[in-house]
Amino acid sequence: MARRSQFVPWKAAGRVSERQTDADDVVRTTGWVFNNETGQQLTLASFVATGDEEVGSYLHTFGLDGDDAAGKDLVEIGSGIGRMTCAFTKRFRCVTACDLDAGFLERCRESVARFGRPKSLRTLEVADGRTIRLPDNSADVAFSFITLQHCRRDHALALTTEAVRVVRSGGRIALNYRRRSPIDAVLVPVGSVVRTVFKIPGIGTTMSRHRSMTRLAWQANRLAPHDLVVAVGRALRDVEVWHNPHRAIDGAGATTRTMAGVNPSHWWLVATVA
Ligand SMILES: C[S@@+](CC[C@H](N)C(=O)[O-])C[C@H]1O[C@@H](n2cnc3c(N)ncnc32)[C@H](O)[C@@H]1O
C-alpha cells in the first residue's frame, strides 16, 4: 500500500512502541502519543486509570452506561494502546478495538490483559484508514475519541459512515471531532509539511520521539457539525452536538448540549442510528 502521509506519524509511533519492552515502557517513553505525558514515574496502570475515568464520564453524560451495557457490543475507532479500551471491556459484552496501527493493537491486547477483561476484546486493523471490516448492524455502540481529527478529512467522513453502518438500528454513536480555531490557519498547513518530512526514510522514527513534531503532524482535519449532518444526518435521529460551555457552536439543526470536560476545540456527535 502507498505510504499515505497522514498514516506516517502513527505508523512511526507504532514502530517505536513495538520496540519497547512492554506497555509500561511505552507509556513512560511515548505516552505523549496519547496524553502528552512522559516520565519514569508513569505506569500503564496510571495511564489506563485516566481512560477509566474518562470512559465513565462520557458514557454517563451521553446516556450510554445503562444496566443493559453488559449485553451490548461496542466498536472503538482509534483505540491506540487501549487507554480507554480496558474500561470498555469491563462494561460491554464485546469490544472491537480498531486502529490503523497493528503495533498499537498488540499493545492494546497487553493493556486489556492486565487491566481489562480480555475475553471481551477483539482487535481489528483499519488497514486503509477508512474501512471497518465488520458486518452491517453488528454492534450496539460506536465510540471514538481524539482520532477522527487525525485522519484525512475523507477518511474521517468514511469512518463516520462506517460507524453508522456497523451499528444496529436503535444503537448509538458517540464520535469526537476537532473544530476549526484561528490557530489552524498555521497549524493545518504546517502539519501537512511535517507529515511530508516524516515520509523521508529514517527521519519519521526519529521525529516520532519528539512530541512537538508529532503533534504538528497529527493536525490532519477539522470538521463542523454541518459536515457530519450532510454526510450521515439522514441515517440518524435524536442528534446531539456536545461542546464546551465556553465556546458556542453551530449545531446545524442538532440539539446542542454542553459538558465542561469537552476540550474547547473539540465537539461530539452523539446520536441514535435510525
Ligand atoms: C490520540 S490516539 C487516541 C487513542 C485513544 N482513543 C485514547 O483516547 O487514548 C489516536 C489513535 O488513532 C489511530 N488512528 C489514526 N488514524 C486512524 C485511522 N484512519 N483509522 C483508525 N485509527 C486511526 C492512531 O493510530 C492512534 O492510535
PDB file of C-alpha atoms and ligand atoms in Angstrom:
ATOM      1  CA  MET A   1       0.000   0.000   0.000  1.00  0.00           C
ATOM      2  CA  ALA A   2       1.195   3.512  -0.816  1.00  0.00           C
ATOM      3  CA  ARG A   3       2.598   5.357   2.202  1.00  0.00           C
ATOM      4  CA  ARG A   4      -0.170   7.841   2.889  1.00  0.00           C
ATOM      5  CA  SER A   5       1.296  10.871   4.601  1.00  0.00           C
ATOM      6  CA  GLN A   6      -1.336  11.066   7.345  1.00  0.00           C
ATOM      7  CA  PHE A   7      -0.557   7.441   8.320  1.00  0.00           C
ATOM      8  CA  VAL A   8       3.168   8.051   8.688  1.00  0.00           C
ATOM      9  CA  PRO A   9       3.347   9.706  12.137  1.00  0.00           C
ATOM     10  CA  TRP A  10       1.132   6.974  13.615  1.00  0.00           C
ATOM     11  CA  LYS A  11       2.998   4.139  11.918  1.00  0.00           C
ATOM     12  CA  ALA A  12       6.315   5.620  13.101  1.00  0.00           C
ATOM     13  CA  ALA A  13       4.960   5.925  16.656  1.00  0.00           C
ATOM     14  CA  GLY A  14       3.637   2.351  16.386  1.00  0.00           C
ATOM     15  CA  ARG A  15       7.111   1.074  15.449  1.00  0.00           C
ATOM     16  CA  VAL A  16       8.606   2.959  18.406  1.00  0.00           C
ATOM     17  CA  SER A  17       6.011   1.366  20.704  1.00  0.00           C
ATOM     18  CA  GLU A  18       6.771  -2.111  19.314  1.00  0.00           C
ATOM     19  CA  ARG A  19      10.427  -1.689  20.236  1.00  0.00           C
ATOM     20  CA  GLN A  20       9.700  -1.005  23.930  1.00  0.00           C
ATOM     21  CA  THR A  21       9.956  -3.939  26.325  1.00  0.00           C
ATOM     22  CA  ASP A  22       6.355  -3.665  27.485  1.00  0.00           C
ATOM     23  CA  ALA A  23       3.405  -1.275  27.624  1.00  0.00           C
ATOM     24  CA  ASP A  24       4.750   0.353  30.820  1.00  0.00           C
ATOM     25  CA  ASP A  25       7.799   1.416  28.823  1.00  0.00           C
ATOM     26  CA  VAL A  26       5.584   2.659  26.000  1.00  0.00           C
ATOM     27  CA  VAL A  27       3.743   4.881  28.463  1.00  0.00           C
ATOM     28  CA  ARG A  28       6.999   6.169  30.022  1.00  0.00           C
ATOM     29  CA  THR A  29       8.695   6.982  26.740  1.00  0.00           C
ATOM     30  CA  THR A  30       5.918   7.674  24.254  1.00  0.00           C
ATOM     31  CA  GLY A  31       2.887   8.310  26.456  1.00  0.00           C
ATOM     32  CA  TRP A  32       2.669  11.706  24.881  1.00  0.00           C
ATOM     33  CA  VAL A  33       1.404   9.983  21.770  1.00  0.00           C
ATOM     34  CA  PHE A  34      -1.857   9.760  23.703  1.00  0.00           C
ATOM     35  CA  ASN A  35      -1.886  12.005  26.766  1.00  0.00           C
ATOM     36  CA  ASN A  36       1.095  14.358  26.405  1.00  0.00           C
ATOM     37  CA  GLU A  37       2.955  12.972  29.403  1.00  0.00           C
ATOM     38  CA  THR A  38       6.188  11.038  29.745  1.00  0.00           C
ATOM     39  CA  GLY A  39       8.391  10.206  32.704  1.00  0.00           C
ATOM     40  CA  GLN A  40       9.882   7.342  34.671  1.00  0.00           C
ATOM     41  CA  GLN A  41       7.198   7.665  37.354  1.00  0.00           C
ATOM     42  CA  LEU A  42       4.454   6.791  34.871  1.00  0.00           C
ATOM     43  CA  THR A  43       2.933   3.348  34.589  1.00  0.00           C
ATOM     44  CA  LEU A  44       0.471   1.644  32.303  1.00  0.00           C
ATOM     45  CA  ALA A  45      -1.827   1.427  35.335  1.00  0.00           C
ATOM     46  CA  SER A  46      -1.892   5.203  35.783  1.00  0.00           C
ATOM     47  CA  PHE A  47      -2.370   5.688  32.037  1.00  0.00           C
ATOM     48  CA  VAL A  48      -5.308   3.277  31.940  1.00  0.00           C
ATOM     49  CA  ALA A  49      -6.765   4.967  35.041  1.00  0.00           C
ATOM     50  CA  THR A  50      -7.152   8.188  33.004  1.00  0.00           C
ATOM     51  CA  GLY A  51      -9.105   6.175  30.433  1.00  0.00           C
ATOM     52  CA  ASP A  52     -11.285   4.563  33.138  1.00  0.00           C
ATOM     53  CA  GLU A  53     -12.242   7.980  34.427  1.00  0.00           C
ATOM     54  CA  GLU A  54     -12.976   9.461  31.001  1.00  0.00           C
ATOM     55  CA  VAL A  55     -14.960   6.433  29.847  1.00  0.00           C
ATOM     56  CA  GLY A  56     -17.135   6.626  32.985  1.00  0.00           C
ATOM     57  CA  SER A  57     -17.720  10.315  32.469  1.00  0.00           C
ATOM     58  CA  TYR A  58     -18.514  10.193  28.730  1.00  0.00           C
ATOM     59  CA  LEU A  59     -20.719   7.096  28.919  1.00  0.00           C
ATOM     60  CA  HIS A  60     -22.676   8.616  31.773  1.00  0.00           C
ATOM     61  CA  THR A  61     -23.060  12.042  30.123  1.00  0.00           C
ATOM     62  CA  PHE A  62     -24.097  10.557  26.782  1.00  0.00           C
ATOM     63  CA  GLY A  63     -26.517   8.073  28.380  1.00  0.00           C
ATOM     64  CA  LEU A  64     -24.555   5.007  27.281  1.00  0.00           C
ATOM     65  CA  ASP A  65     -23.992   3.438  30.702  1.00  0.00           C
ATOM     66  CA  GLY A  66     -27.353   1.751  31.212  1.00  0.00           C
ATOM     67  CA  ASP A  67     -27.668  -1.540  33.101  1.00  0.00           C
ATOM     68  CA  ASP A  68     -28.024  -3.292  29.747  1.00  0.00           C
ATOM     69  CA  ALA A  69     -24.470  -2.361  28.620  1.00  0.00           C
ATOM     70  CA  ALA A  70     -23.244  -5.800  29.734  1.00  0.00           C
ATOM     71  CA  GLY A  71     -25.324  -7.332  26.934  1.00  0.00           C
ATOM     72  CA  LYS A  72     -24.150  -4.896  24.263  1.00  0.00           C
ATOM     73  CA  ASP A  73     -21.309  -4.757  21.758  1.00  0.00           C
ATOM     74  CA  LEU A  74     -19.138  -1.667  21.273  1.00  0.00           C
ATOM     75  CA  VAL A  75     -16.793  -0.675  18.456  1.00  0.00           C
ATOM     76  CA  GLU A  76     -13.983   1.701  19.413  1.00  0.00           C
ATOM     77  CA  ILE A  77     -12.442   3.566  16.459  1.00  0.00           C
ATOM     78  CA  GLY A  78      -8.824   4.531  17.217  1.00  0.00           C
ATOM     79  CA  SER A  79      -8.125   2.525  20.371  1.00  0.00           C
ATOM     80  CA  GLY A  80      -4.394   3.207  20.458  1.00  0.00           C
ATOM     81  CA  ILE A  81      -2.742   1.077  23.135  1.00  0.00           C
ATOM     82  CA  GLY A  82      -6.019   0.599  24.990  1.00  0.00           C
ATOM     83  CA  ARG A  83      -6.160   3.535  27.389  1.00  0.00           C
ATOM     84  CA  MET A  84      -9.970   3.541  27.223  1.00  0.00           C
ATOM     85  CA  THR A  85     -10.430   0.022  25.837  1.00  0.00           C
ATOM     86  CA  CYS A  86      -9.729  -1.574  29.231  1.00  0.00           C
ATOM     87  CA  ALA A  87     -12.727   0.218  30.741  1.00  0.00           C
ATOM     88  CA  PHE A  88     -14.955  -0.627  27.779  1.00  0.00           C
ATOM     89  CA  THR A  89     -14.175  -4.347  28.092  1.00  0.00           C
ATOM     90  CA  LYS A  90     -15.263  -4.298  31.739  1.00  0.00           C
ATOM     91  CA  ARG A  91     -18.636  -2.783  30.827  1.00  0.00           C
ATOM     92  CA  PHE A  92     -19.611  -4.233  27.436  1.00  0.00           C
ATOM     93  CA  ARG A  93     -20.109  -7.815  26.218  1.00  0.00           C
ATOM     94  CA  CYS A  94     -17.789  -7.487  23.245  1.00  0.00           C
ATOM     95  CA  VAL A  95     -15.455  -4.618  22.356  1.00  0.00           C
ATOM     96  CA  THR A  96     -13.885  -4.390  18.901  1.00  0.00           C
ATOM     97  CA  ALA A  97     -10.843  -2.149  19.211  1.00  0.00           C
ATOM     98  CA  CYS A  98      -9.990  -0.735  15.775  1.00  0.00           C
ATOM     99  CA  ASP A  99      -6.765   1.075  14.928  1.00  0.00           C
ATOM    100  CA  LEU A 100      -4.651   1.988  11.957  1.00  0.00           C
ATOM    101  CA  ASP A 101      -1.543   0.525  13.548  1.00  0.00           C
ATOM    102  CA  ALA A 102      -1.122  -3.188  14.287  1.00  0.00           C
ATOM    103  CA  GLY A 103       1.630  -2.416  16.835  1.00  0.00           C
ATOM    104  CA  PHE A 104      -0.765  -0.323  18.902  1.00  0.00           C
ATOM    105  CA  LEU A 105      -3.333  -3.122  18.740  1.00  0.00           C
ATOM    106  CA  GLU A 106      -0.746  -5.566  20.068  1.00  0.00           C
ATOM    107  CA  ARG A 107      -0.143  -3.194  22.998  1.00  0.00           C
ATOM    108  CA  CYS A 108      -3.891  -2.784  23.375  1.00  0.00           C
ATOM    109  CA  ARG A 109      -4.238  -6.548  23.884  1.00  0.00           C
ATOM    110  CA  GLU A 110      -1.479  -6.350  26.507  1.00  0.00           C
ATOM    111  CA  SER A 111      -3.226  -3.461  28.307  1.00  0.00           C
ATOM    112  CA  VAL A 112      -6.567  -5.257  28.347  1.00  0.00           C
ATOM    113  CA  ALA A 113      -4.924  -8.488  29.536  1.00  0.00           C
ATOM    114  CA  ARG A 114      -3.575  -6.593  32.540  1.00  0.00           C
ATOM    115  CA  PHE A 115      -6.324  -4.091  33.314  1.00  0.00           C
ATOM    116  CA  GLY A 116      -9.438  -5.067  31.386  1.00  0.00           C
ATOM    117  CA  ARG A 117     -11.414  -8.182  30.526  1.00  0.00           C
ATOM    118  CA  PRO A 118      -9.572  -9.926  27.683  1.00  0.00           C
ATOM    119  CA  LYS A 119     -12.378 -12.339  26.839  1.00  0.00           C
ATOM    120  CA  SER A 120     -14.474  -9.335  25.717  1.00  0.00           C
ATOM    121  CA  LEU A 121     -11.816  -7.961  23.371  1.00  0.00           C
ATOM    122  CA  ARG A 122     -11.421  -8.286  19.592  1.00  0.00           C
ATOM    123  CA  THR A 123      -8.928  -6.174  17.666  1.00  0.00           C
ATOM    124  CA  LEU A 124      -9.264  -5.012  14.081  1.00  0.00           C
ATOM    125  CA  GLU A 125      -6.668  -3.276  11.941  1.00  0.00           C
ATOM    126  CA  VAL A 126      -8.044  -0.409   9.851  1.00  0.00           C
ATOM    127  CA  ALA A 127      -5.524  -1.103   7.109  1.00  0.00           C
ATOM    128  CA  ASP A 128      -6.742   1.518   4.612  1.00  0.00           C
ATOM    129  CA  GLY A 129      -7.572   4.119   7.271  1.00  0.00           C
ATOM    130  CA  ARG A 130     -11.230   4.216   6.288  1.00  0.00           C
ATOM    131  CA  THR A 131     -12.887   0.775   6.315  1.00  0.00           C
ATOM    132  CA  ILE A 132     -14.075  -1.125   9.380  1.00  0.00           C
ATOM    133  CA  ARG A 133     -14.221  -4.761   8.307  1.00  0.00           C
ATOM    134  CA  LEU A 134     -17.316  -5.678  10.308  1.00  0.00           C
ATOM    135  CA  PRO A 135     -20.764  -6.683   9.011  1.00  0.00           C
ATOM    136  CA  ASP A 136     -23.636  -4.189   8.834  1.00  0.00           C
ATOM    137  CA  ASN A 137     -25.746  -3.911  12.015  1.00  0.00           C
ATOM    138  CA  SER A 138     -23.261  -5.870  14.123  1.00  0.00           C
ATOM    139  CA  ALA A 139     -22.744  -3.512  17.096  1.00  0.00           C
ATOM    140  CA  ASP A 140     -24.809  -1.505  19.561  1.00  0.00           C
ATOM    141  CA  VAL A 141     -22.434   1.417  20.121  1.00  0.00           C
ATOM    142  CA  ALA A 142     -19.641   3.071  18.111  1.00  0.00           C
ATOM    143  CA  PHE A 143     -17.276   5.303  20.080  1.00  0.00           C
ATOM    144  CA  SER A 144     -14.253   7.334  19.017  1.00  0.00           C
ATOM    145  CA  PHE A 145     -12.099   9.803  20.943  1.00  0.00           C
ATOM    146  CA  ILE A 146      -9.252  12.003  19.638  1.00  0.00           C
ATOM    147  CA  THR A 147      -8.954  10.004  16.442  1.00  0.00           C
ATOM    148  CA  LEU A 148     -11.179  11.407  13.700  1.00  0.00           C
ATOM    149  CA  GLN A 149      -9.286  14.714  13.814  1.00  0.00           C
ATOM    150  CA  HIS A 150      -6.068  12.853  12.987  1.00  0.00           C
ATOM    151  CA  CYS A 151      -7.313  11.270   9.768  1.00  0.00           C
ATOM    152  CA  ARG A 152      -7.521  12.749   6.333  1.00  0.00           C
ATOM    153  CA  ARG A 153     -10.852  14.546   6.023  1.00  0.00           C
ATOM    154  CA  ASP A 154     -12.342  11.979   3.617  1.00  0.00           C
ATOM    155  CA  HIS A 155     -11.185   9.170   5.920  1.00  0.00           C
ATOM    156  CA  ALA A 156     -12.817  10.810   8.936  1.00  0.00           C
ATOM    157  CA  LEU A 157     -16.068  11.089   6.969  1.00  0.00           C
ATOM    158  CA  ALA A 158     -15.734   7.492   5.717  1.00  0.00           C
ATOM    159  CA  LEU A 159     -15.102   6.189   9.252  1.00  0.00           C
ATOM    160  CA  THR A 160     -18.171   8.093  10.455  1.00  0.00           C
ATOM    161  CA  THR A 161     -20.254   6.430   7.729  1.00  0.00           C
ATOM    162  CA  GLU A 162     -18.736   3.095   8.751  1.00  0.00           C
ATOM    163  CA  ALA A 163     -19.670   3.708  12.393  1.00  0.00           C
ATOM    164  CA  VAL A 164     -23.284   4.284  11.351  1.00  0.00           C
ATOM    165  CA  ARG A 165     -23.225   1.213   9.064  1.00  0.00           C
ATOM    166  CA  VAL A 166     -21.976  -1.226  11.699  1.00  0.00           C
ATOM    167  CA  VAL A 167     -24.356  -0.026  14.422  1.00  0.00           C
ATOM    168  CA  ARG A 168     -27.805  -1.627  14.513  1.00  0.00           C
ATOM    169  CA  SER A 169     -30.950   0.451  14.202  1.00  0.00           C
ATOM    170  CA  GLY A 170     -31.631   1.919  17.649  1.00  0.00           C
ATOM    171  CA  GLY A 171     -27.948   1.713  18.586  1.00  0.00           C
ATOM    172  CA  ARG A 172     -25.863   4.778  19.466  1.00  0.00           C
ATOM    173  CA  ILE A 173     -22.819   6.581  18.158  1.00  0.00           C
ATOM    174  CA  ALA A 174     -20.562   8.911  20.184  1.00  0.00           C
ATOM    175  CA  LEU A 175     -17.828  10.328  17.953  1.00  0.00           C
ATOM    176  CA  ASN A 176     -15.371  13.097  18.780  1.00  0.00           C
ATOM    177  CA  TYR A 177     -14.132  15.677  16.226  1.00  0.00           C
ATOM    178  CA  ARG A 178     -11.959  18.757  16.233  1.00  0.00           C
ATOM    179  CA  ARG A 179     -13.413  22.061  15.064  1.00  0.00           C
ATOM    180  CA  ARG A 180     -11.739  24.967  13.323  1.00  0.00           C
ATOM    181  CA  SER A 181      -9.865  27.517  15.517  1.00  0.00           C
ATOM    182  CA  PRO A 182      -7.976  30.671  14.482  1.00  0.00           C
ATOM    183  CA  ILE A 183      -4.611  28.959  15.077  1.00  0.00           C
ATOM    184  CA  ASP A 184      -5.486  26.396  12.391  1.00  0.00           C
ATOM    185  CA  ALA A 185      -4.506  28.891   9.710  1.00  0.00           C
ATOM    186  CA  VAL A 186      -0.929  27.986  10.752  1.00  0.00           C
ATOM    187  CA  LEU A 187      -1.311  24.521  12.298  1.00  0.00           C
ATOM    188  CA  VAL A 188      -3.013  22.741   9.397  1.00  0.00           C
ATOM    189  CA  PRO A 189      -0.576  23.729   6.597  1.00  0.00           C
ATOM    190  CA  VAL A 190       2.477  23.270   8.853  1.00  0.00           C
ATOM    191  CA  GLY A 191       1.115  19.838   9.834  1.00  0.00           C
ATOM    192  CA  SER A 192       0.907  18.882   6.183  1.00  0.00           C
ATOM    193  CA  VAL A 193       4.550  19.870   5.618  1.00  0.00           C
ATOM    194  CA  VAL A 194       5.710  17.966   8.719  1.00  0.00           C
ATOM    195  CA  ARG A 195       3.867  14.833   7.544  1.00  0.00           C
ATOM    196  CA  THR A 196       5.732  15.036   4.265  1.00  0.00           C
ATOM    197  CA  VAL A 197       9.067  15.243   6.114  1.00  0.00           C
ATOM    198  CA  PHE A 198       8.011  12.216   8.194  1.00  0.00           C
ATOM    199  CA  LYS A 199       7.987  10.175   4.971  1.00  0.00           C
ATOM    200  CA  ILE A 200      11.739  10.564   4.461  1.00  0.00           C
ATOM    201  CA  PRO A 201      13.182   7.122   5.362  1.00  0.00           C
ATOM    202  CA  GLY A 202      14.685   7.035   8.862  1.00  0.00           C
ATOM    203  CA  ILE A 203      13.547  10.534   9.756  1.00  0.00           C
ATOM    204  CA  GLY A 204       9.986   9.605  10.734  1.00  0.00           C
ATOM    205  CA  THR A 205      11.122   7.293  13.535  1.00  0.00           C
ATOM    206  CA  THR A 206      13.429   9.940  14.953  1.00  0.00           C
ATOM    207  CA  MET A 207      10.782  12.642  14.631  1.00  0.00           C
ATOM    208  CA  SER A 208       8.137  10.455  16.254  1.00  0.00           C
ATOM    209  CA  ARG A 209      10.112  10.713  19.518  1.00  0.00           C
ATOM    210  CA  HIS A 210       9.661  14.484  19.503  1.00  0.00           C
ATOM    211  CA  ARG A 211       6.329  15.483  20.834  1.00  0.00           C
ATOM    212  CA  SER A 212       6.110  18.858  19.100  1.00  0.00           C
ATOM    213  CA  MET A 213       6.856  17.377  15.658  1.00  0.00           C
ATOM    214  CA  THR A 214       4.402  14.537  16.080  1.00  0.00           C
ATOM    215  CA  ARG A 215       1.670  16.795  17.368  1.00  0.00           C
ATOM    216  CA  LEU A 216       2.103  19.024  14.329  1.00  0.00           C
ATOM    217  CA  ALA A 217       1.988  16.027  12.023  1.00  0.00           C
ATOM    218  CA  TRP A 218      -1.321  14.934  13.540  1.00  0.00           C
ATOM    219  CA  GLN A 219      -3.121  18.111  12.527  1.00  0.00           C
ATOM    220  CA  ALA A 220      -4.992  16.493   9.674  1.00  0.00           C
ATOM    221  CA  ASN A 221      -8.554  17.815   9.514  1.00  0.00           C
ATOM    222  CA  ARG A 222     -11.223  19.981  11.092  1.00  0.00           C
ATOM    223  CA  LEU A 223     -14.918  19.156  10.793  1.00  0.00           C
ATOM    224  CA  ALA A 224     -18.026  21.091  11.810  1.00  0.00           C
ATOM    225  CA  PRO A 225     -21.421  19.653  12.772  1.00  0.00           C
ATOM    226  CA  HIS A 226     -22.736  20.774   9.384  1.00  0.00           C
ATOM    227  CA  ASP A 227     -20.228  18.461   7.604  1.00  0.00           C
ATOM    228  CA  LEU A 228     -21.443  15.439   9.538  1.00  0.00           C
ATOM    229  CA  VAL A 229     -25.132  16.289   9.261  1.00  0.00           C
ATOM    230  CA  VAL A 230     -24.666  16.414   5.484  1.00  0.00           C
ATOM    231  CA  ALA A 231     -22.707  13.132   5.481  1.00  0.00           C
ATOM    232  CA  VAL A 232     -24.782  10.932   7.799  1.00  0.00           C
ATOM    233  CA  GLY A 233     -27.627  13.028   9.243  1.00  0.00           C
ATOM    234  CA  ARG A 234     -30.355  11.183   7.340  1.00  0.00           C
ATOM    235  CA  ALA A 235     -29.329   7.884   8.903  1.00  0.00           C
ATOM    236  CA  LEU A 236     -29.596   9.293  12.436  1.00  0.00           C
ATOM    237  CA  ARG A 237     -32.204  10.527  14.891  1.00  0.00           C
ATOM    238  CA  ASP A 238     -32.012  12.330  18.255  1.00  0.00           C
ATOM    239  CA  VAL A 239     -28.833  14.019  17.060  1.00  0.00           C
ATOM    240  CA  GLU A 240     -26.912  15.927  19.747  1.00  0.00           C
ATOM    241  CA  VAL A 241     -23.803  18.071  19.410  1.00  0.00           C
ATOM    242  CA  TRP A 242     -21.883  18.276  22.688  1.00  0.00           C
ATOM    243  CA  HIS A 243     -19.385  21.096  23.161  1.00  0.00           C
ATOM    244  CA  ASN A 244     -17.547  23.096  25.785  1.00  0.00           C
ATOM    245  CA  PRO A 245     -19.787  25.610  27.586  1.00  0.00           C
ATOM    246  CA  HIS A 246     -17.295  28.433  26.960  1.00  0.00           C
ATOM    247  CA  ARG A 247     -17.289  28.024  23.203  1.00  0.00           C
ATOM    248  CA  ALA A 248     -20.532  28.218  21.260  1.00  0.00           C
ATOM    249  CA  ILE A 249     -21.072  26.051  18.201  1.00  0.00           C
ATOM    250  CA  ASP A 250     -23.473  25.975  15.273  1.00  0.00           C
ATOM    251  CA  GLY A 251     -25.140  22.585  15.700  1.00  0.00           C
ATOM    252  CA  ALA A 252     -26.528  22.566  12.147  1.00  0.00           C
ATOM    253  CA  GLY A 253     -30.030  21.819  13.390  1.00  0.00           C
ATOM    254  CA  ALA A 254     -28.991  19.254  16.010  1.00  0.00           C
ATOM    255  CA  THR A 255     -29.657  19.759  19.710  1.00  0.00           C
ATOM    256  CA  THR A 256     -26.602  21.440  21.226  1.00  0.00           C
ATOM    257  CA  ARG A 257     -25.563  20.391  24.724  1.00  0.00           C
ATOM    258  CA  THR A 258     -22.615  21.361  26.901  1.00  0.00           C
ATOM    259  CA  MET A 259     -20.181  19.416  29.044  1.00  0.00           C
ATOM    260  CA  ALA A 260     -17.395  21.160  30.961  1.00  0.00           C
ATOM    261  CA  GLY A 261     -14.912  18.357  30.252  1.00  0.00           C
ATOM    262  CA  VAL A 262     -15.061  18.756  26.467  1.00  0.00           C
ATOM    263  CA  ASN A 263     -11.900  20.363  25.084  1.00  0.00           C
ATOM    264  CA  PRO A 264     -12.882  23.807  23.722  1.00  0.00           C
ATOM    265  CA  SER A 265     -11.507  22.779  20.303  1.00  0.00           C
ATOM    266  CA  HIS A 266     -13.477  19.523  20.242  1.00  0.00           C
ATOM    267  CA  TRP A 267     -17.104  18.530  19.852  1.00  0.00           C
ATOM    268  CA  TRP A 268     -19.025  15.263  19.954  1.00  0.00           C
ATOM    269  CA  LEU A 269     -21.658  13.849  17.657  1.00  0.00           C
ATOM    270  CA  VAL A 270     -23.980  11.736  19.803  1.00  0.00           C
ATOM    271  CA  ALA A 271     -26.977  10.159  18.083  1.00  0.00           C
ATOM    272  CA  THR A 272     -29.200   7.127  17.650  1.00  0.00           C
ATOM    273  CA  VAL A 273     -29.000   5.161  14.411  1.00  0.00           C
ATOM    274  CA  ALA A 274     -32.408   5.392  12.698  1.00  0.00           C
TER     275      ALA A 274
HETATM  276  C1  LIG B   1      -4.501  10.153  20.030  1.00  0.00           C
HETATM  277  S1  LIG B   1      -4.698   8.419  19.799  1.00  0.00           S
HETATM  278  C2  LIG B   1      -6.143   8.159  20.796  1.00  0.00           C
HETATM  279  C3  LIG B   1      -6.252   6.768  21.346  1.00  0.00           C
HETATM  280  C4  LIG B   1      -7.439   6.567  22.289  1.00  0.00           C
HETATM  281  N1  LIG B   1      -8.705   6.888  21.650  1.00  0.00           N
HETATM  282  C5  LIG B   1      -7.264   7.377  23.550  1.00  0.00           C
HETATM  283  O1  LIG B   1      -8.019   8.327  23.778  1.00  0.00           O
HETATM  284  O2  LIG B   1      -6.359   7.075  24.315  1.00  0.00           O
HETATM  285  C6  LIG B   1      -5.332   8.275  18.151  1.00  0.00           C
HETATM  286  C7  LIG B   1      -5.311   6.858  17.605  1.00  0.00           C
HETATM  287  O3  LIG B   1      -5.998   6.881  16.355  1.00  0.00           O
HETATM  288  C8  LIG B   1      -5.343   5.994  15.471  1.00  0.00           C
HETATM  289  N2  LIG B   1      -5.684   6.393  14.111  1.00  0.00           N
HETATM  290  C9  LIG B   1      -5.258   7.469  13.424  1.00  0.00           C
HETATM  291  N3  LIG B   1      -5.816   7.475  12.209  1.00  0.00           N
HETATM  292  C10 LIG B   1      -6.639   6.393  12.122  1.00  0.00           C
HETATM  293  C11 LIG B   1      -7.495   5.844  11.112  1.00  0.00           C
HETATM  294  N4  LIG B   1      -7.604   6.428   9.923  1.00  0.00           N
HETATM  295  N5  LIG B   1      -8.179   4.717  11.397  1.00  0.00           N
HETATM  296  C12 LIG B   1      -8.066   4.123  12.615  1.00  0.00           C
HETATM  297  N6  LIG B   1      -7.262   4.575  13.598  1.00  0.00           N
HETATM  298  C13 LIG B   1      -6.569   5.699  13.366  1.00  0.00           C
HETATM  299  C14 LIG B   1      -3.863   6.150  15.803  1.00  0.00           C
HETATM  300  O4  LIG B   1      -3.096   5.048  15.352  1.00  0.00           O
HETATM  301  C15 LIG B   1      -3.925   6.285  17.330  1.00  0.00           C
HETATM  302  O5  LIG B   1      -3.801   5.042  17.958  1.00  0.00           O
END
